[in-house]
mmCIF file of C-alpha atoms in Angstrom:
data_model
loop_
_atom_site.group_PDB
_atom_site.id
_atom_site.type_symbol
_atom_site.label_atom_id
_atom_site.label_comp_id
_atom_site.label_asym_id
_atom_site.label_seq_id
_atom_site.Cartn_x
_atom_site.Cartn_y
_atom_site.Cartn_z
ATOM 1 C CA MET C 1 -48.455 37.467 4.509
ATOM 2 C CA LYS C 2 -51.818 36.479 5.972
ATOM 3 C CA ASP C 3 -51.756 35.188 9.560
ATOM 4 C CA THR C 4 -53.439 31.772 9.403
ATOM 5 C CA ARG C 5 -52.863 30.608 12.967
ATOM 6 C CA PHE C 6 -56.476 31.046 14.036
ATOM 7 C CA ALA C 7 -57.732 29.482 10.790
ATOM 8 C CA LYS C 8 -55.469 26.477 11.385
ATOM 9 C CA LEU C 9 -56.865 26.116 14.898
ATOM 10 C CA VAL C 10 -60.400 26.167 13.462
ATOM 11 C CA LEU C 11 -59.393 23.576 10.872
ATOM 12 C CA LEU C 12 -57.810 21.365 13.534
ATOM 13 C CA SER C 13 -60.949 21.541 15.681
ATOM 14 C CA ASN C 14 -63.293 20.830 12.772
ATOM 15 C CA GLY C 15 -61.085 18.014 11.523
ATOM 16 C CA LEU C 16 -61.668 16.194 14.799
ATOM 17 C CA VAL C 17 -65.437 16.767 14.814
ATOM 18 C CA PRO C 18 -66.185 13.702 12.622
ATOM 19 C CA LEU C 19 -64.190 11.483 14.987
ATOM 20 C CA THR C 20 -66.022 12.934 17.986
ATOM 21 C CA LEU C 21 -69.403 12.301 16.360
ATOM 22 C CA LEU C 22 -68.370 8.784 15.384
ATOM 23 C CA LEU C 23 -67.282 7.939 18.920
ATOM 24 C CA TRP C 24 -70.501 9.473 20.253
ATOM 25 C CA ASP C 25 -72.602 7.299 17.945
ATOM 26 C CA VAL C 26 -70.602 4.199 18.867
ATOM 27 C CA TYR C 27 -71.004 4.921 22.583
ATOM 28 C CA HIS C 28 -74.754 5.427 22.239
ATOM 29 C CA LYS C 29 -75.059 2.416 19.897
ATOM 30 C CA ARG C 30 -76.349 4.431 16.953
ATOM 31 C CA VAL C 31 -74.249 2.632 14.371
ATOM 32 C CA GLY C 32 -76.815 0.190 12.991
ATOM 33 C CA ALA C 33 -76.864 -3.564 13.058
ATOM 34 C CA ASN C 34 -73.230 -3.864 11.922
ATOM 35 C CA PRO C 35 -71.039 -1.457 13.940
ATOM 36 C CA LEU C 36 -67.823 -2.743 12.335
ATOM 37 C CA GLU C 37 -69.065 -1.969 8.837
ATOM 38 C CA PHE C 38 -70.314 1.460 9.925
ATOM 39 C CA VAL C 39 -67.010 2.473 11.527
ATOM 40 C CA THR C 40 -64.940 1.011 8.697
ATOM 41 C CA ARG C 41 -66.872 2.794 5.972
ATOM 42 C CA THR C 42 -67.046 6.066 7.891
ATOM 43 C CA THR C 43 -63.302 6.246 8.513
ATOM 44 C CA GLY C 44 -62.636 5.229 4.910
ATOM 45 C CA MET C 45 -64.895 7.952 3.547
ATOM 46 C CA LEU C 46 -63.313 10.539 5.835
ATOM 47 C CA THR C 47 -59.898 9.528 4.490
ATOM 48 C CA LEU C 48 -61.041 10.199 0.921
ATOM 49 C CA VAL C 49 -62.814 13.437 1.858
ATOM 50 C CA PHE C 50 -59.747 14.960 3.503
ATOM 51 C CA LEU C 51 -57.489 13.665 0.736
ATOM 52 C CA LEU C 52 -59.608 15.304 -1.975
ATOM 53 C CA ILE C 53 -59.848 18.555 -0.035
ATOM 54 C CA ALA C 54 -56.061 18.577 0.323
ATOM 55 C CA LEU C 55 -55.682 17.997 -3.424
ATOM 56 C CA ALA C 56 -58.145 20.818 -4.112
ATOM 57 C CA ILE C 57 -55.984 23.394 -2.347
ATOM 58 C CA SER C 58 -53.604 23.981 -5.274
ATOM 59 C CA PRO C 59 -56.385 24.505 -7.859
ATOM 60 C CA LEU C 60 -58.200 26.849 -5.476
ATOM 61 C CA ARG C 61 -54.982 28.796 -4.927
ATOM 62 C CA ARG C 62 -54.451 29.164 -8.683
ATOM 63 C CA ILE C 63 -58.051 30.155 -9.367
ATOM 64 C CA THR C 64 -58.479 32.604 -6.492
ATOM 65 C CA GLY C 65 -54.908 33.900 -6.203
ATOM 66 C CA LEU C 66 -55.067 33.288 -2.439
ATOM 67 C CA ASN C 67 -51.580 31.850 -1.973
ATOM 68 C CA TRP C 68 -52.010 31.509 1.795
ATOM 69 C CA LEU C 69 -54.405 28.591 1.193
ATOM 70 C CA ILE C 70 -51.349 26.391 0.627
ATOM 71 C CA ARG C 71 -50.664 26.550 4.366
ATOM 72 C CA PHE C 72 -53.665 24.309 5.034
ATOM 73 C CA ARG C 73 -52.683 21.535 2.633
ATOM 74 C CA ARG C 74 -50.291 19.824 5.054
ATOM 75 C CA MET C 75 -52.820 19.630 7.877
ATOM 76 C CA LEU C 76 -55.530 18.347 5.539
ATOM 77 C CA GLY C 77 -53.166 15.685 4.218
ATOM 78 C CA LEU C 78 -52.282 14.625 7.749
ATOM 79 C CA PHE C 79 -55.972 14.341 8.607
ATOM 80 C CA ALA C 80 -56.385 12.065 5.578
ATOM 81 C CA PHE C 81 -53.548 9.886 6.862
ATOM 82 C CA PHE C 82 -54.979 9.989 10.397
ATOM 83 C CA TYR C 83 -58.388 8.732 9.320
ATOM 84 C CA GLY C 84 -56.714 6.238 6.989
ATOM 85 C CA SER C 85 -54.807 4.896 10.005
ATOM 86 C CA LEU C 86 -58.059 4.571 11.951
ATOM 87 C CA HIS C 87 -59.591 2.794 8.950
ATOM 88 C CA LEU C 88 -56.741 0.286 8.873
ATOM 89 C CA MET C 89 -56.684 -0.180 12.650
ATOM 90 C CA THR C 90 -60.429 -0.849 12.668
ATOM 91 C CA TYR C 91 -59.848 -3.697 10.241
ATOM 92 C CA ILE C 92 -56.863 -5.113 12.149
ATOM 93 C CA ALA C 93 -58.434 -4.770 15.600
ATOM 94 C CA PHE C 94 -62.082 -5.677 15.026
ATOM 95 C CA ASP C 95 -61.994 -7.775 11.864
ATOM 96 C CA ARG C 96 -58.718 -9.664 12.362
ATOM 97 C CA PHE C 97 -58.577 -9.231 16.179
ATOM 98 C CA PHE C 98 -54.834 -8.459 15.885
ATOM 99 C CA HIS C 99 -54.157 -11.900 14.367
ATOM 100 C CA LEU C 100 -51.762 -10.490 11.797
ATOM 101 C CA THR C 101 -50.968 -13.915 10.377
ATOM 102 C CA THR C 102 -54.517 -14.089 9.004
ATOM 103 C CA VAL C 103 -54.162 -10.814 7.061
ATOM 104 C CA PRO C 104 -52.316 -12.252 3.996
ATOM 105 C CA ILE C 105 -54.951 -14.971 3.576
ATOM 106 C CA ASP C 106 -57.726 -12.403 3.850
ATOM 107 C CA VAL C 107 -55.984 -10.158 1.318
ATOM 108 C CA VAL C 108 -55.913 -13.034 -1.190
ATOM 109 C CA LYS C 109 -59.613 -13.711 -0.634
ATOM 110 C CA ARG C 110 -60.598 -10.046 -0.786
ATOM 111 C CA PRO C 111 -58.376 -8.131 -3.275
ATOM 112 C CA PHE C 112 -59.929 -4.755 -2.414
ATOM 113 C CA ILE C 113 -58.124 -4.975 0.937
ATOM 114 C CA ALA C 114 -54.766 -5.246 -0.844
ATOM 115 C CA ILE C 115 -55.620 -2.164 -2.908
ATOM 116 C CA GLY C 116 -56.621 -0.221 0.208
ATOM 117 C CA MET C 117 -53.437 -1.201 2.030
ATOM 118 C CA THR C 118 -51.350 -0.158 -0.972
ATOM 119 C CA ALA C 119 -53.048 3.235 -0.943
ATOM 120 C CA PHE C 120 -52.277 3.586 2.766
ATOM 121 C CA LEU C 121 -48.634 2.576 2.274
ATOM 122 C CA LEU C 122 -48.312 5.245 -0.420
ATOM 123 C CA MET C 123 -49.662 7.833 1.998
ATOM 124 C CA ALA C 124 -47.276 6.845 4.803
ATOM 125 C CA PRO C 125 -44.077 8.409 3.345
ATOM 126 C CA LEU C 126 -46.040 11.566 2.555
ATOM 127 C CA ALA C 127 -47.046 11.903 6.197
ATOM 128 C CA ILE C 128 -43.511 11.138 7.393
ATOM 129 C CA THR C 129 -41.982 13.776 5.101
ATOM 130 C CA SER C 130 -44.582 16.457 5.819
ATOM 131 C CA THR C 131 -42.404 18.403 8.264
ATOM 132 C CA ASP C 132 -40.329 21.460 7.328
ATOM 133 C CA LYS C 133 -37.208 19.590 8.409
ATOM 134 C CA MET C 134 -37.902 16.774 5.947
ATOM 135 C CA VAL C 135 -38.598 19.255 3.150
ATOM 136 C CA LYS C 136 -35.181 20.802 3.712
ATOM 137 C CA ARG C 137 -33.501 17.414 3.967
ATOM 138 C CA LEU C 138 -35.023 16.131 0.720
ATOM 139 C CA GLY C 139 -34.837 19.402 -1.148
ATOM 140 C CA GLY C 140 -37.854 21.158 -2.610
ATOM 141 C CA LYS C 141 -37.795 19.425 -6.021
ATOM 142 C CA ARG C 142 -37.328 15.898 -4.693
ATOM 143 C CA TRP C 143 -39.962 16.507 -2.017
ATOM 144 C CA ALA C 144 -42.435 17.719 -4.635
ATOM 145 C CA ARG C 145 -41.774 14.699 -6.867
ATOM 146 C CA LEU C 146 -42.296 12.347 -3.927
ATOM 147 C CA HIS C 147 -45.573 13.967 -2.977
ATOM 148 C CA ARG C 148 -47.013 13.481 -6.456
ATOM 149 C CA ILE C 149 -47.745 9.887 -5.468
ATOM 150 C CA VAL C 150 -50.674 11.286 -3.507
ATOM 151 C CA TYR C 151 -52.655 11.046 -6.756
ATOM 152 C CA ALA C 152 -51.839 7.335 -7.016
ATOM 153 C CA ALA C 153 -52.965 6.905 -3.413
ATOM 154 C CA GLY C 154 -56.189 8.728 -4.260
ATOM 155 C CA ILE C 155 -56.875 6.548 -7.302
ATOM 156 C CA LEU C 156 -56.269 3.347 -5.332
ATOM 157 C CA GLY C 157 -58.374 4.648 -2.458
ATOM 158 C CA VAL C 158 -61.333 5.334 -4.753
ATOM 159 C CA LEU C 159 -60.895 1.934 -6.421
ATOM 160 C CA HIS C 160 -60.798 0.292 -2.979
ATOM 161 C CA TYR C 161 -64.086 1.985 -2.075
ATOM 162 C CA TYR C 162 -65.702 1.053 -5.408
ATOM 163 C CA MET C 163 -64.776 -2.624 -5.011
ATOM 164 C CA LEU C 164 -66.039 -2.611 -1.431
ATOM 165 C CA VAL C 165 -69.521 -1.379 -2.365
ATOM 166 C CA ASN C 166 -71.793 -4.145 -3.593
ATOM 167 C CA ALA C 167 -74.789 -2.313 -5.047
ATOM 168 C CA ASP C 168 -74.998 1.474 -4.730
ATOM 169 C CA VAL C 169 -71.837 2.839 -6.360
ATOM 170 C CA ARG C 170 -72.942 6.479 -6.536
ATOM 171 C CA LEU C 171 -70.612 7.661 -3.778
ATOM 172 C CA PRO C 172 -67.500 5.881 -5.129
ATOM 173 C CA LEU C 173 -68.249 7.255 -8.591
ATOM 174 C CA THR C 174 -68.671 10.741 -7.122
ATOM 175 C CA PHE C 175 -65.252 10.482 -5.496
ATOM 176 C CA ALA C 176 -63.842 9.189 -8.798
ATOM 177 C CA PHE C 177 -65.333 12.140 -10.695
ATOM 178 C CA LEU C 178 -63.939 14.698 -8.258
ATOM 179 C CA LEU C 179 -60.504 13.084 -8.358
ATOM 180 C CA ALA C 180 -60.601 13.071 -12.175
ATOM 181 C CA VAL C 181 -61.426 16.801 -12.159
ATOM 182 C CA LEU C 182 -58.477 17.530 -9.869
ATOM 183 C CA LEU C 183 -56.133 15.399 -11.965
ATOM 184 C CA GLY C 184 -57.414 17.053 -15.133
ATOM 185 C CA PHE C 185 -56.823 20.504 -13.688
ATOM 186 C CA ARG C 186 -53.247 19.559 -12.812
ATOM 187 C CA VAL C 187 -52.561 18.258 -16.320
ATOM 188 C CA LEU C 188 -54.082 21.344 -17.959
ATOM 189 C CA ALA C 189 -52.195 23.688 -15.650
ATOM 190 C CA LYS C 190 -48.917 21.956 -16.470
ATOM 191 C CA TYR C 191 -49.689 22.074 -20.202
ATOM 192 C CA TYR C 192 -50.620 25.763 -20.023
ATOM 193 C CA ALA C 193 -47.418 26.562 -18.115
ATOM 194 C CA ALA C 194 -45.353 24.711 -20.724
ATOM 195 C CA GLN C 195 -47.047 26.583 -23.578
ATOM 196 C CA ASN C 196 -46.412 29.947 -21.957
ATOM 197 C CA ARG C 197 -42.827 29.266 -20.894
ATOM 198 C CA PRO C 198 -40.364 31.677 -22.525
ATOM 199 C CA ALA C 199 -38.188 30.099 -25.228
ATOM 200 C CA GLY C 200 -34.833 28.802 -24.048
ATOM 201 C CA ILE C 201 -36.000 27.886 -20.531
ATOM 202 C CA VAL C 202 -35.748 24.180 -19.891
ATOM 203 C CA PRO C 203 -38.256 22.813 -17.339
ATOM 204 C CA PRO C 204 -36.872 20.815 -14.413
ATOM 205 C CA SER C 205 -36.912 17.065 -14.907
ATOM 206 C CA SER C 206 -39.761 15.241 -13.172
#
């Protein structure tokens, strides 16, 4: 089994680089005329980037046969949740100024916020159950079924981004295309596995 400890340390360090650069730009006031919009969009994009990379691990493992890649999926998923938390906190702290009673009214006025919050709430149980202890407590099959909602979180996250952008939708559509490719690969892989399953073997219920 490949020792991935050093690779995980490299991944951890690089996963924090975007946050370091963002804080550096904020400190030196290199965030344009609207710092709130810059920070909000940056943390939102980072959430989607890490989420898509995490979802790409399984296809890469199947294609390359490098099973040790699966060890990085948890950390990548946690980075997605981390930047998603920063994205949400930016909104609550600097848009709503911690006046939580104004959030429901704002959600009604701007539906894309409700979609983004739903995506975040779907990611929360995935982060909570990411530990080995929780995997054992839930059982492998139940844990795997729970973590399939990551695709729903991804779809809502991309939709949230698309609704947020007013004019140039190229980036949201790029994220949507990549997510569709990953979803398509999963469906095809499941279909191929079903077609090649020996007769008499009943697949586990999903």
